[in-house]
Amino acid sequence: MLANPAVSAMKTRLAAFAGVGLTVLADQASKYWVLNVSDLPLGERLTVAPGLELVLTWNRGISYGLFQQDSALGRWLLVGFTVVATLALVTWMVRASHRLTIFGLSLIVGGAIGNFIDRVAYGAVVDFVYFHILSFSWYVFNLADCAIVAGVAALLYDSFGKSHSDAAKSG
């Protein structure tokens, strides 16, 4: 018995939106814990493991603290940009045909929505995970950022995957 492609596509898209929801839920739950349960003072570090600490920071910019915005106008411009970019990514996700592309986009969209919620609610994004080993030090980030990076990695992996190279050869 052959699977109905329309039903399979619908299930994939429903799973993608569930992935978006789970990503937002995990991100917001972790931020709620940091802000309301952990009692972690701003800027102080809590060692979780060697090279991994929690440190509460407020990111008023975009990735890696670029384009810091201290004005209300700057904040709302970033909010507007996030809305436009997220709608474009959702459109791509709905139209995509490869499962890995859809999965990667669901992580990116979920992460974008998680950081969007922070920016609207607090005026800045809640960052709290600090990773460092010896002289290597990464920026402070959150679970939404992790989801976005994982989603981009999935898109990159999928773009170099066998199904895409086979389609290019036959086209």
CSV table of N, CA and C in Angstrom, one decimal:
chain,number,residue,atom,x,y,z
A,1,MET,N,0.8,-1.2,0.0
A,1,MET,CA,0.0,0.0,0.0
A,1,MET,C,0.9,1.2,0.0
A,2,LEU,N,0.7,2.1,-1.0
A,2,LEU,CA,1.5,3.3,-1.1
A,2,LEU,C,0.9,4.4,-0.2
A,3,ALA,N,1.9,5.2,0.4
A,3,ALA,CA,1.4,6.3,1.2
A,3,ALA,C,0.9,7.4,0.4
A,4,ASN,N,-0.1,8.1,0.8
A,4,ASN,CA,-0.7,9.3,0.1
A,4,ASN,C,0.3,10.4,0.3
A,5,PRO,N,0.9,11.0,-0.8
A,5,PRO,CA,1.8,12.1,-0.6
A,5,PRO,C,1.3,13.3,0.0
A,6,ALA,N,0.0,13.6,-0.2
A,6,ALA,CA,-0.6,14.8,0.4
A,6,ALA,C,-0.7,14.6,1.9
A,7,VAL,N,-1.1,13.4,2.3
A,7,VAL,CA,-1.2,13.1,3.8
A,7,VAL,C,0.2,13.2,4.4
A,8,SER,N,1.2,12.6,3.8
A,8,SER,CA,2.5,12.6,4.3
A,8,SER,C,3.0,14.1,4.4
A,9,ALA,N,2.8,14.9,3.4
A,9,ALA,CA,3.2,16.3,3.4
A,9,ALA,C,2.5,17.0,4.6
A,10,MET,N,1.2,16.8,4.8
A,10,MET,CA,0.5,17.4,5.9
A,10,MET,C,1.1,17.0,7.2
A,11,LYS,N,1.4,15.7,7.4
A,11,LYS,CA,2.0,15.3,8.7
A,11,LYS,C,3.3,15.9,8.9
A,12,THR,N,4.1,16.1,7.8
A,12,THR,CA,5.4,16.7,8.0
A,12,THR,C,5.2,18.1,8.4
A,13,ARG,N,4.3,18.9,7.8
A,13,ARG,CA,4.1,20.3,8.2
A,13,ARG,C,3.5,20.4,9.6
A,14,LEU,N,2.6,19.5,10.0
A,14,LEU,CA,2.1,19.5,11.4
A,14,LEU,C,3.3,19.3,12.4
A,15,ALA,N,4.2,18.3,12.0
A,15,ALA,CA,5.3,18.1,12.9
A,15,ALA,C,6.2,19.3,12.9
A,16,ALA,N,6.4,20.0,11.8
A,16,ALA,CA,7.2,21.2,11.8
A,16,ALA,C,6.6,22.3,12.7
A,17,PHE,N,5.3,22.5,12.7
A,17,PHE,CA,4.7,23.5,13.6
A,17,PHE,C,4.8,23.0,15.0
A,18,ALA,N,4.7,21.7,15.3
A,18,ALA,CA,4.9,21.2,16.6
A,18,ALA,C,6.3,21.5,17.1
A,19,GLY,N,7.3,21.3,16.2
A,19,GLY,CA,8.7,21.6,16.5
A,19,GLY,C,8.9,23.0,16.8
A,20,VAL,N,8.2,23.9,16.1
A,20,VAL,CA,8.3,25.4,16.4
A,20,VAL,C,7.8,25.6,17.8
A,21,GLY,N,6.6,25.0,18.1
A,21,GLY,CA,6.0,25.2,19.4
A,21,GLY,C,6.9,24.7,20.5
A,22,LEU,N,7.4,23.5,20.3
A,22,LEU,CA,8.3,22.9,21.4
A,22,LEU,C,9.6,23.7,21.6
A,23,THR,N,10.1,24.2,20.5
A,23,THR,CA,11.3,25.1,20.6
A,23,THR,C,11.0,26.3,21.4
A,24,VAL,N,9.9,27.0,21.1
A,24,VAL,CA,9.5,28.2,21.8
A,24,VAL,C,9.3,27.8,23.3
A,25,LEU,N,8.6,26.7,23.5
A,25,LEU,CA,8.3,26.3,24.9
A,25,LEU,C,9.5,26.1,25.7
A,26,ALA,N,10.5,25.3,25.1
A,26,ALA,CA,11.7,25.0,25.8
A,26,ALA,C,12.5,26.3,26.1
A,27,ASP,N,12.6,27.2,25.1
A,27,ASP,CA,13.3,28.4,25.3
A,27,ASP,C,12.7,29.3,26.4
A,28,GLN,N,11.4,29.5,26.3
A,28,GLN,CA,10.7,30.4,27.3
A,28,GLN,C,10.8,29.7,28.7
A,29,ALA,N,10.6,28.4,28.8
A,29,ALA,CA,10.7,27.8,30.1
A,29,ALA,C,12.1,28.0,30.7
A,30,SER,N,13.1,27.8,29.9
A,30,SER,CA,14.5,28.0,30.4
A,30,SER,C,14.7,29.4,30.9
A,31,LYS,N,14.2,30.4,30.1
A,31,LYS,CA,14.4,31.8,30.5
A,31,LYS,C,13.5,32.1,31.7
A,32,TYR,N,12.3,31.5,31.8
A,32,TYR,CA,11.5,31.7,33.0
A,32,TYR,C,12.3,31.2,34.2
A,33,TRP,N,12.9,30.1,34.1
A,33,TRP,CA,13.7,29.5,35.2
A,33,TRP,C,14.8,30.5,35.6
A,34,VAL,N,15.6,30.9,34.6
A,34,VAL,CA,16.7,31.8,34.9
A,34,VAL,C,16.2,33.1,35.6
A,35,LEU,N,15.1,33.7,35.1
A,35,LEU,CA,14.6,35.0,35.6
A,35,LEU,C,13.9,34.9,37.0
A,36,ASN,N,13.1,33.8,37.2
A,36,ASN,CA,12.2,33.7,38.3
A,36,ASN,C,12.5,32.6,39.3
A,37,VAL,N,13.3,31.6,39.0
A,37,VAL,CA,13.5,30.5,39.9
A,37,VAL,C,15.0,30.5,40.4
A,38,SER,N,15.9,30.7,39.5
A,38,SER,CA,17.3,30.4,39.8
A,38,SER,C,17.9,31.5,40.8
A,39,ASP,N,17.3,32.6,40.8
A,39,ASP,CA,17.8,33.7,41.7
A,39,ASP,C,19.3,34.1,41.3
A,40,LEU,N,19.5,34.0,40.0
A,40,LEU,CA,20.9,34.3,39.4
A,40,LEU,C,21.0,35.9,39.2
A,41,PRO,N,21.8,36.5,40.0
A,41,PRO,CA,21.9,38.0,39.9
A,41,PRO,C,22.6,38.3,38.5
A,42,LEU,N,22.2,39.5,38.0
A,42,LEU,CA,22.7,40.0,36.7
A,42,LEU,C,24.2,40.0,36.7
A,43,GLY,N,24.8,39.3,35.8
A,43,GLY,CA,26.3,39.4,35.6
A,43,GLY,C,27.1,38.4,36.5
A,44,GLU,N,26.5,37.8,37.5
A,44,GLU,CA,27.2,36.8,38.3
A,44,GLU,C,27.2,35.5,37.6
A,45,ARG,N,28.2,34.7,37.9
A,45,ARG,CA,28.3,33.4,37.2
A,45,ARG,C,28.0,32.2,38.1
A,46,LEU,N,27.3,31.2,37.6
A,46,LEU,CA,27.1,30.0,38.3
A,46,LEU,C,27.7,28.8,37.5
A,47,THR,N,28.7,28.2,38.0
A,47,THR,CA,29.4,27.1,37.3
A,47,THR,C,28.5,25.9,37.3
A,48,VAL,N,28.2,25.4,36.1
A,48,VAL,CA,27.4,24.1,35.9
A,48,VAL,C,28.4,22.9,35.7
A,49,ALA,N,29.4,23.1,34.9
A,49,ALA,CA,30.4,22.1,34.6
A,49,ALA,C,31.7,22.9,34.2
A,50,PRO,N,32.8,22.2,34.1
A,50,PRO,CA,34.0,22.9,33.6
A,50,PRO,C,33.7,23.4,32.2
A,51,GLY,N,33.9,24.7,32.1
A,51,GLY,CA,33.7,25.4,30.8
A,51,GLY,C,32.3,25.8,30.5
A,52,LEU,N,31.4,25.5,31.4
A,52,LEU,CA,30.0,25.9,31.2
A,52,LEU,C,29.4,26.6,32.4
A,53,GLU,N,29.0,27.8,32.2
A,53,GLU,CA,28.5,28.6,33.3
A,53,GLU,C,27.2,29.3,32.9
A,54,LEU,N,26.4,29.6,33.9
A,54,LEU,CA,25.2,30.4,33.7
A,54,LEU,C,25.5,31.8,34.1
A,55,VAL,N,25.2,32.8,33.3
A,55,VAL,CA,25.4,34.2,33.6
A,55,VAL,C,24.3,35.0,32.9
A,56,LEU,N,23.5,35.6,33.7
A,56,LEU,CA,22.4,36.4,33.1
A,56,LEU,C,22.8,37.7,32.5
A,57,THR,N,22.5,37.9,31.2
A,57,THR,CA,22.8,39.1,30.5
A,57,THR,C,21.6,39.5,29.7
A,58,TRP,N,21.5,40.7,29.3
A,58,TRP,CA,20.4,41.2,28.4
A,58,TRP,C,21.1,41.7,27.1
A,59,ASN,N,20.6,41.1,26.0
A,59,ASN,CA,21.2,41.4,24.7
A,59,ASN,C,20.2,42.3,24.0
A,60,ARG,N,20.6,43.5,23.8
A,60,ARG,CA,19.7,44.5,23.2
A,60,ARG,C,20.0,44.6,21.7
A,61,GLY,N,20.9,43.7,21.2
A,61,GLY,CA,21.2,43.7,19.8
A,61,GLY,C,20.7,42.5,19.1
A,62,ILE,N,21.4,42.0,18.1
A,62,ILE,CA,21.1,40.8,17.4
A,62,ILE,C,22.2,39.8,17.7
A,63,SER,N,22.4,38.8,16.9
A,63,SER,CA,23.4,37.8,17.2
A,63,SER,C,24.8,38.3,17.6
A,64,TYR,N,25.3,37.7,18.6
A,64,TYR,CA,26.6,38.1,19.2
A,64,TYR,C,26.7,39.5,19.7
A,65,GLY,N,25.5,40.0,20.0
A,65,GLY,CA,25.5,41.4,20.6
A,65,GLY,C,25.7,42.5,19.5
A,66,LEU,N,25.6,42.1,18.3
A,66,LEU,CA,25.8,43.2,17.2
A,66,LEU,C,24.6,44.1,17.2
A,67,PHE,N,24.9,45.3,16.7
A,67,PHE,CA,23.8,46.3,16.5
A,67,PHE,C,23.0,46.6,17.8
A,68,GLN,N,23.7,46.8,18.9
A,68,GLN,CA,23.0,47.1,20.2
A,68,GLN,C,22.1,48.3,20.0
A,69,GLN,N,20.9,48.1,20.5
A,69,GLN,CA,19.8,49.2,20.4
A,69,GLN,C,19.4,49.6,21.8
A,70,ASP,N,19.7,50.8,22.1
A,70,ASP,CA,19.2,51.3,23.5
A,70,ASP,C,18.0,52.1,23.4
A,71,SER,N,17.6,52.5,22.2
A,71,SER,CA,16.4,53.4,22.0
A,71,SER,C,15.2,52.5,21.7
A,72,ALA,N,14.0,53.1,22.0
A,72,ALA,CA,12.8,52.4,21.7
A,72,ALA,C,12.6,52.2,20.2
A,73,LEU,N,13.0,53.1,19.4
A,73,LEU,CA,13.0,53.0,18.0
A,73,LEU,C,13.8,51.8,17.5
A,74,GLY,N,15.0,51.7,18.0
A,74,GLY,CA,15.9,50.6,17.6
A,74,GLY,C,15.3,49.3,18.0
A,75,ARG,N,14.7,49.2,19.2
A,75,ARG,CA,14.1,48.0,19.7
A,75,ARG,C,13.0,47.5,18.7
A,76,TRP,N,12.1,48.5,18.4
A,76,TRP,CA,11.0,48.1,17.6
A,76,TRP,C,11.3,47.9,16.1
A,77,LEU,N,12.4,48.5,15.6
A,77,LEU,CA,12.9,48.1,14.3
A,77,LEU,C,13.4,46.7,14.3
A,78,LEU,N,14.1,46.2,15.4
A,78,LEU,CA,14.5,44.8,15.5
A,78,LEU,C,13.3,43.9,15.6
A,79,VAL,N,12.3,44.3,16.3
A,79,VAL,CA,11.1,43.5,16.4
A,79,VAL,C,10.4,43.4,15.0
A,80,GLY,N,10.3,44.5,14.3
A,80,GLY,CA,9.8,44.5,12.9
A,80,GLY,C,10.5,43.6,12.0
A,81,PHE,N,11.9,43.7,12.0
A,81,PHE,CA,12.7,42.9,11.2
A,81,PHE,C,12.5,41.4,11.5
A,82,THR,N,12.4,41.1,12.8
A,82,THR,CA,12.2,39.7,13.2
A,82,THR,C,10.8,39.2,12.7
A,83,VAL,N,9.8,40.0,12.7
A,83,VAL,CA,8.5,39.6,12.2
A,83,VAL,C,8.6,39.3,10.7
A,84,VAL,N,9.2,40.2,9.9
A,84,VAL,CA,9.3,40.0,8.5
A,84,VAL,C,10.1,38.7,8.2
A,85,ALA,N,11.3,38.6,8.8
A,85,ALA,CA,12.1,37.4,8.6
A,85,ALA,C,11.4,36.1,9.0
A,86,THR,N,10.7,36.1,10.1
A,86,THR,CA,10.0,34.9,10.6
A,86,THR,C,8.9,34.6,9.6
A,87,LEU,N,8.2,35.5,9.1
A,87,LEU,CA,7.1,35.2,8.1
A,87,LEU,C,7.7,34.7,6.8
A,88,ALA,N,8.8,35.2,6.4
A,88,ALA,CA,9.5,34.7,5.2
A,88,ALA,C,10.0,33.2,5.4
A,89,LEU,N,10.5,32.9,6.6
A,89,LEU,CA,11.0,31.6,6.9
A,89,LEU,C,9.8,30.6,7.1
A,90,VAL,N,8.7,31.0,7.6
A,90,VAL,CA,7.5,30.2,7.7
A,90,VAL,C,7.0,29.9,6.3
A,91,THR,N,7.0,30.9,5.4
A,91,THR,CA,6.5,30.6,4.0
A,91,THR,C,7.4,29.6,3.4
A,92,TRP,N,8.7,29.7,3.6
A,92,TRP,CA,9.7,28.8,3.0
A,92,TRP,C,9.4,27.4,3.6
A,93,MET,N,9.2,27.3,4.9
A,93,MET,CA,9.0,26.1,5.6
A,93,MET,C,7.7,25.4,5.1
A,94,VAL,N,6.7,26.1,4.8
A,94,VAL,CA,5.4,25.5,4.3
A,94,VAL,C,5.6,25.0,2.9
A,95,ARG,N,6.4,25.7,2.1
A,95,ARG,CA,6.5,25.3,0.7
A,95,ARG,C,7.7,24.3,0.5
A,96,ALA,N,8.5,24.1,1.4
A,96,ALA,CA,9.7,23.2,1.3
A,96,ALA,C,9.2,21.7,1.1
A,97,SER,N,10.0,20.9,0.5
A,97,SER,CA,9.6,19.6,0.2
A,97,SER,C,10.6,18.6,0.9
A,98,HIS,N,11.8,19.0,1.3
A,98,HIS,CA,12.7,18.1,2.0
A,98,HIS,C,12.5,18.1,3.5
A,99,ARG,N,12.4,17.0,4.1
A,99,ARG,CA,12.1,16.9,5.5
A,99,ARG,C,13.2,17.6,6.4
A,100,LEU,N,14.4,17.5,6.0
A,100,LEU,CA,15.5,18.1,6.8
A,100,LEU,C,15.4,19.6,6.6
A,101,THR,N,15.1,20.1,5.5
A,101,THR,CA,14.9,21.6,5.3
A,101,THR,C,13.8,22.1,6.2
A,102,ILE,N,12.7,21.3,6.2
A,102,ILE,CA,11.5,21.7,7.0
A,102,ILE,C,11.9,21.7,8.5
A,103,PHE,N,12.6,20.6,8.9
A,103,PHE,CA,13.0,20.5,10.3
A,103,PHE,C,14.0,21.7,10.7
A,104,GLY,N,14.9,22.0,9.8
A,104,GLY,CA,15.9,23.1,10.1
A,104,GLY,C,15.1,24.4,10.2
A,105,LEU,N,14.2,24.6,9.3
A,105,LEU,CA,13.4,25.9,9.4
A,105,LEU,C,12.6,26.0,10.6
A,106,SER,N,12.0,24.8,11.0
A,106,SER,CA,11.2,24.8,12.2
A,106,SER,C,12.0,25.2,13.5
A,107,LEU,N,13.3,24.8,13.5
A,107,LEU,CA,14.1,25.2,14.6
A,107,LEU,C,14.5,26.7,14.6
A,108,ILE,N,14.8,27.2,13.4
A,108,ILE,CA,15.1,28.6,13.2
A,108,ILE,C,13.9,29.5,13.6
A,109,VAL,N,12.7,29.1,13.1
A,109,VAL,CA,11.5,29.9,13.4
A,109,VAL,C,11.2,29.8,14.9
A,110,GLY,N,11.3,28.7,15.5
A,110,GLY,CA,11.0,28.6,16.9
A,110,GLY,C,12.0,29.4,17.7
A,111,GLY,N,13.3,29.4,17.3
A,111,GLY,CA,14.3,30.3,18.0
A,111,GLY,C,14.0,31.8,17.8
A,112,ALA,N,13.6,32.1,16.6
A,112,ALA,CA,13.3,33.5,16.3
A,112,ALA,C,12.1,34.0,17.1
A,113,ILE,N,11.1,33.2,17.2
A,113,ILE,CA,9.9,33.5,18.0
A,113,ILE,C,10.3,33.6,19.5
A,114,GLY,N,11.1,32.7,20.0
A,114,GLY,CA,11.5,32.8,21.4
A,114,GLY,C,12.2,34.1,21.7
A,115,ASN,N,13.1,34.5,20.8
A,115,ASN,CA,13.8,35.8,21.1
A,115,ASN,C,12.9,37.0,20.8
A,116,PHE,N,12.0,36.8,19.9
A,116,PHE,CA,11.0,37.9,19.6
A,116,PHE,C,10.2,38.2,20.9
A,117,ILE,N,9.7,37.1,21.5
A,117,ILE,CA,8.9,37.2,22.8
A,117,ILE,C,9.7,38.0,23.8
A,118,ASP,N,11.0,37.7,24.0
A,118,ASP,CA,11.8,38.5,24.9
A,118,ASP,C,11.9,39.9,24.6
A,119,ARG,N,12.2,40.2,23.3
A,119,ARG,CA,12.4,41.6,22.9
A,119,ARG,C,11.1,42.4,23.1
A,120,VAL,N,9.9,41.8,22.9
A,120,VAL,CA,8.6,42.5,23.1
A,120,VAL,C,8.4,42.6,24.6
A,121,ALA,N,8.6,41.6,25.4
A,121,ALA,CA,8.2,41.6,26.8
A,121,ALA,C,9.2,42.4,27.6
A,122,TYR,N,10.5,42.3,27.3
A,122,TYR,CA,11.5,42.9,28.2
A,122,TYR,C,12.4,44.0,27.5
A,123,GLY,N,12.2,44.1,26.2
A,123,GLY,CA,13.0,45.1,25.5
A,123,GLY,C,14.4,44.6,25.2
A,124,ALA,N,14.7,43.4,25.5
A,124,ALA,CA,16.0,42.8,25.2
A,124,ALA,C,15.8,41.3,25.3
A,125,VAL,N,16.8,40.6,24.7
A,125,VAL,CA,16.8,39.1,24.8
A,125,VAL,C,17.5,38.6,26.0
A,126,VAL,N,16.9,37.6,26.7
A,126,VAL,CA,17.6,37.0,27.8
A,126,VAL,C,18.6,36.0,27.4
A,127,ASP,N,19.9,36.2,27.7
A,127,ASP,CA,20.9,35.3,27.4
A,127,ASP,C,21.5,34.8,28.7
A,128,PHE,N,21.9,33.5,28.8
A,128,PHE,CA,22.4,33.0,30.1
A,128,PHE,C,23.4,31.9,30.0
A,129,VAL,N,23.7,31.3,28.9
A,129,VAL,CA,24.6,30.2,28.8
A,129,VAL,C,25.9,30.7,28.3
A,130,TYR,N,27.0,30.4,29.1
A,130,TYR,CA,28.3,30.9,28.7
A,130,TYR,C,29.2,29.7,28.6
A,131,PHE,N,29.8,29.4,27.4
A,131,PHE,CA,30.6,28.3,27.1
A,131,PHE,C,32.0,28.8,26.9
A,132,HIS,N,33.0,28.2,27.6
A,132,HIS,CA,34.4,28.5,27.4
A,132,HIS,C,35.3,27.3,27.8
A,133,ILE,N,36.4,27.2,27.0
A,133,ILE,CA,37.4,26.2,27.3
A,133,ILE,C,38.8,26.8,27.1
A,134,LEU,N,39.6,26.7,28.2
A,134,LEU,CA,40.9,27.3,28.2
A,134,LEU,C,40.8,28.8,27.7
A,135,SER,N,41.5,29.1,26.6
A,135,SER,CA,41.4,30.5,26.1
A,135,SER,C,40.3,30.8,25.2
A,136,PHE,N,39.5,29.7,24.8
A,136,PHE,CA,38.4,29.9,23.9
A,136,PHE,C,37.2,30.3,24.7
A,137,SER,N,36.5,31.4,24.3
A,137,SER,CA,35.4,31.9,25.0
A,137,SER,C,34.3,32.2,24.0
A,138,TRP,N,33.1,31.7,24.2
A,138,TRP,CA,32.0,32.0,23.3
A,138,TRP,C,31.1,33.1,23.9
A,139,TYR,N,30.3,33.7,23.1
A,139,TYR,CA,29.3,34.7,23.6
A,139,TYR,C,28.3,34.0,24.5
A,140,VAL,N,27.7,34.8,25.3
A,140,VAL,CA,26.6,34.3,26.2
A,140,VAL,C,25.3,34.2,25.3
A,141,PHE,N,24.7,33.0,25.4
A,141,PHE,CA,23.5,32.7,24.5
A,141,PHE,C,22.4,32.1,25.2
A,142,ASN,N,21.4,31.6,24.5
A,142,ASN,CA,20.2,31.0,25.1
A,142,ASN,C,19.8,29.8,24.2
A,143,LEU,N,18.7,29.1,24.6
A,143,LEU,CA,18.3,27.9,23.9
A,143,LEU,C,17.7,28.3,22.5
A,144,ALA,N,17.1,29.5,22.4
A,144,ALA,CA,16.6,29.9,21.1
A,144,ALA,C,17.8,30.1,20.1
A,145,ASP,N,18.9,30.6,20.6
A,145,ASP,CA,20.1,30.7,19.8
A,145,ASP,C,20.6,29.4,19.3
A,146,CYS,N,20.6,28.4,20.3
A,146,CYS,CA,21.0,27.0,19.9
A,146,CYS,C,20.1,26.4,18.9
A,147,ALA,N,18.9,26.7,19.0
A,147,ALA,CA,17.9,26.1,18.0
A,147,ALA,C,18.2,26.8,16.6
A,148,ILE,N,18.5,28.1,16.6
A,148,ILE,CA,18.7,28.7,15.3
A,148,ILE,C,20.0,28.2,14.7
A,149,VAL,N,21.1,28.0,15.5
A,149,VAL,CA,22.3,27.5,14.9
A,149,VAL,C,22.1,26.0,14.4
A,150,ALA,N,21.4,25.2,15.2
A,150,ALA,CA,21.1,23.8,14.8
A,150,ALA,C,20.3,23.8,13.5
A,151,GLY,N,19.3,24.7,13.4
A,151,GLY,CA,18.5,24.8,12.2
A,151,GLY,C,19.3,25.2,11.0
A,152,VAL,N,20.2,26.2,11.1
A,152,VAL,CA,21.1,26.6,10.0
A,152,VAL,C,22.0,25.4,9.6
A,153,ALA,N,22.5,24.7,10.6
A,153,ALA,CA,23.4,23.5,10.3
A,153,ALA,C,22.6,22.5,9.5
A,154,ALA,N,21.3,22.3,9.9
A,154,ALA,CA,20.5,21.3,9.2
A,154,ALA,C,20.3,21.7,7.8
A,155,LEU,N,20.0,23.0,7.6
A,155,LEU,CA,19.9,23.6,6.2
A,155,LEU,C,21.1,23.4,5.4
A,156,LEU,N,22.3,23.7,6.0
A,156,LEU,CA,23.6,23.5,5.3
A,156,LEU,C,23.8,22.1,4.9
A,157,TYR,N,23.6,21.2,5.9
A,157,TYR,CA,23.8,19.8,5.6
A,157,TYR,C,22.8,19.3,4.5
A,158,ASP,N,21.6,19.7,4.6
A,158,ASP,CA,20.6,19.3,3.6
A,158,ASP,C,20.9,19.9,2.2
A,159,SER,N,21.5,21.1,2.2
A,159,SER,CA,21.8,21.7,0.9
A,159,SER,C,22.9,20.9,0.1
A,160,PHE,N,23.8,20.2,0.9
A,160,PHE,CA,24.9,19.5,0.3
A,160,PHE,C,24.5,18.0,0.3
A,161,GLY,N,23.3,17.6,0.6
A,161,GLY,CA,22.9,16.2,0.7
A,161,GLY,C,22.8,15.6,-0.7
A,162,LYS,N,22.7,14.2,-0.7
A,162,LYS,CA,22.6,13.4,-1.9
A,162,LYS,C,21.3,13.8,-2.7
A,163,SER,N,20.2,14.0,-2.1
A,163,SER,CA,19.0,14.3,-2.8
A,163,SER,C,19.1,15.6,-3.7
A,164,HIS,N,19.8,16.6,-3.1
A,164,HIS,CA,19.9,17.8,-3.9
A,164,HIS,C,20.9,17.7,-5.0
A,165,SER,N,22.0,16.9,-4.8
A,165,SER,CA,23.0,16.8,-5.8
A,165,SER,C,22.5,15.9,-6.9
A,166,ASP,N,21.7,14.9,-6.6
A,166,ASP,CA,21.0,14.0,-7.6
A,166,ASP,C,20.1,14.9,-8.5
A,167,ALA,N,19.3,15.8,-7.8
A,167,ALA,CA,18.4,16.6,-8.6
A,167,ALA,C,19.1,17.5,-9.5
A,168,ALA,N,20.3,18.1,-9.1
A,168,ALA,CA,21.1,19.0,-9.9
A,168,ALA,C,21.6,18.2,-11.1
A,169,LYS,N,22.0,17.0,-10.9
A,169,LYS,CA,22.6,16.2,-12.1
A,169,LYS,C,21.5,15.9,-13.1
A,170,SER,N,20.3,15.6,-12.6
A,170,SER,CA,19.2,15.2,-13.6
A,170,SER,C,18.6,16.4,-14.2
A,171,GLY,N,18.8,17.6,-13.7
A,171,GLY,CA,18.1,18.8,-14.2
A,171,GLY,C,18.8,19.5,-15.3
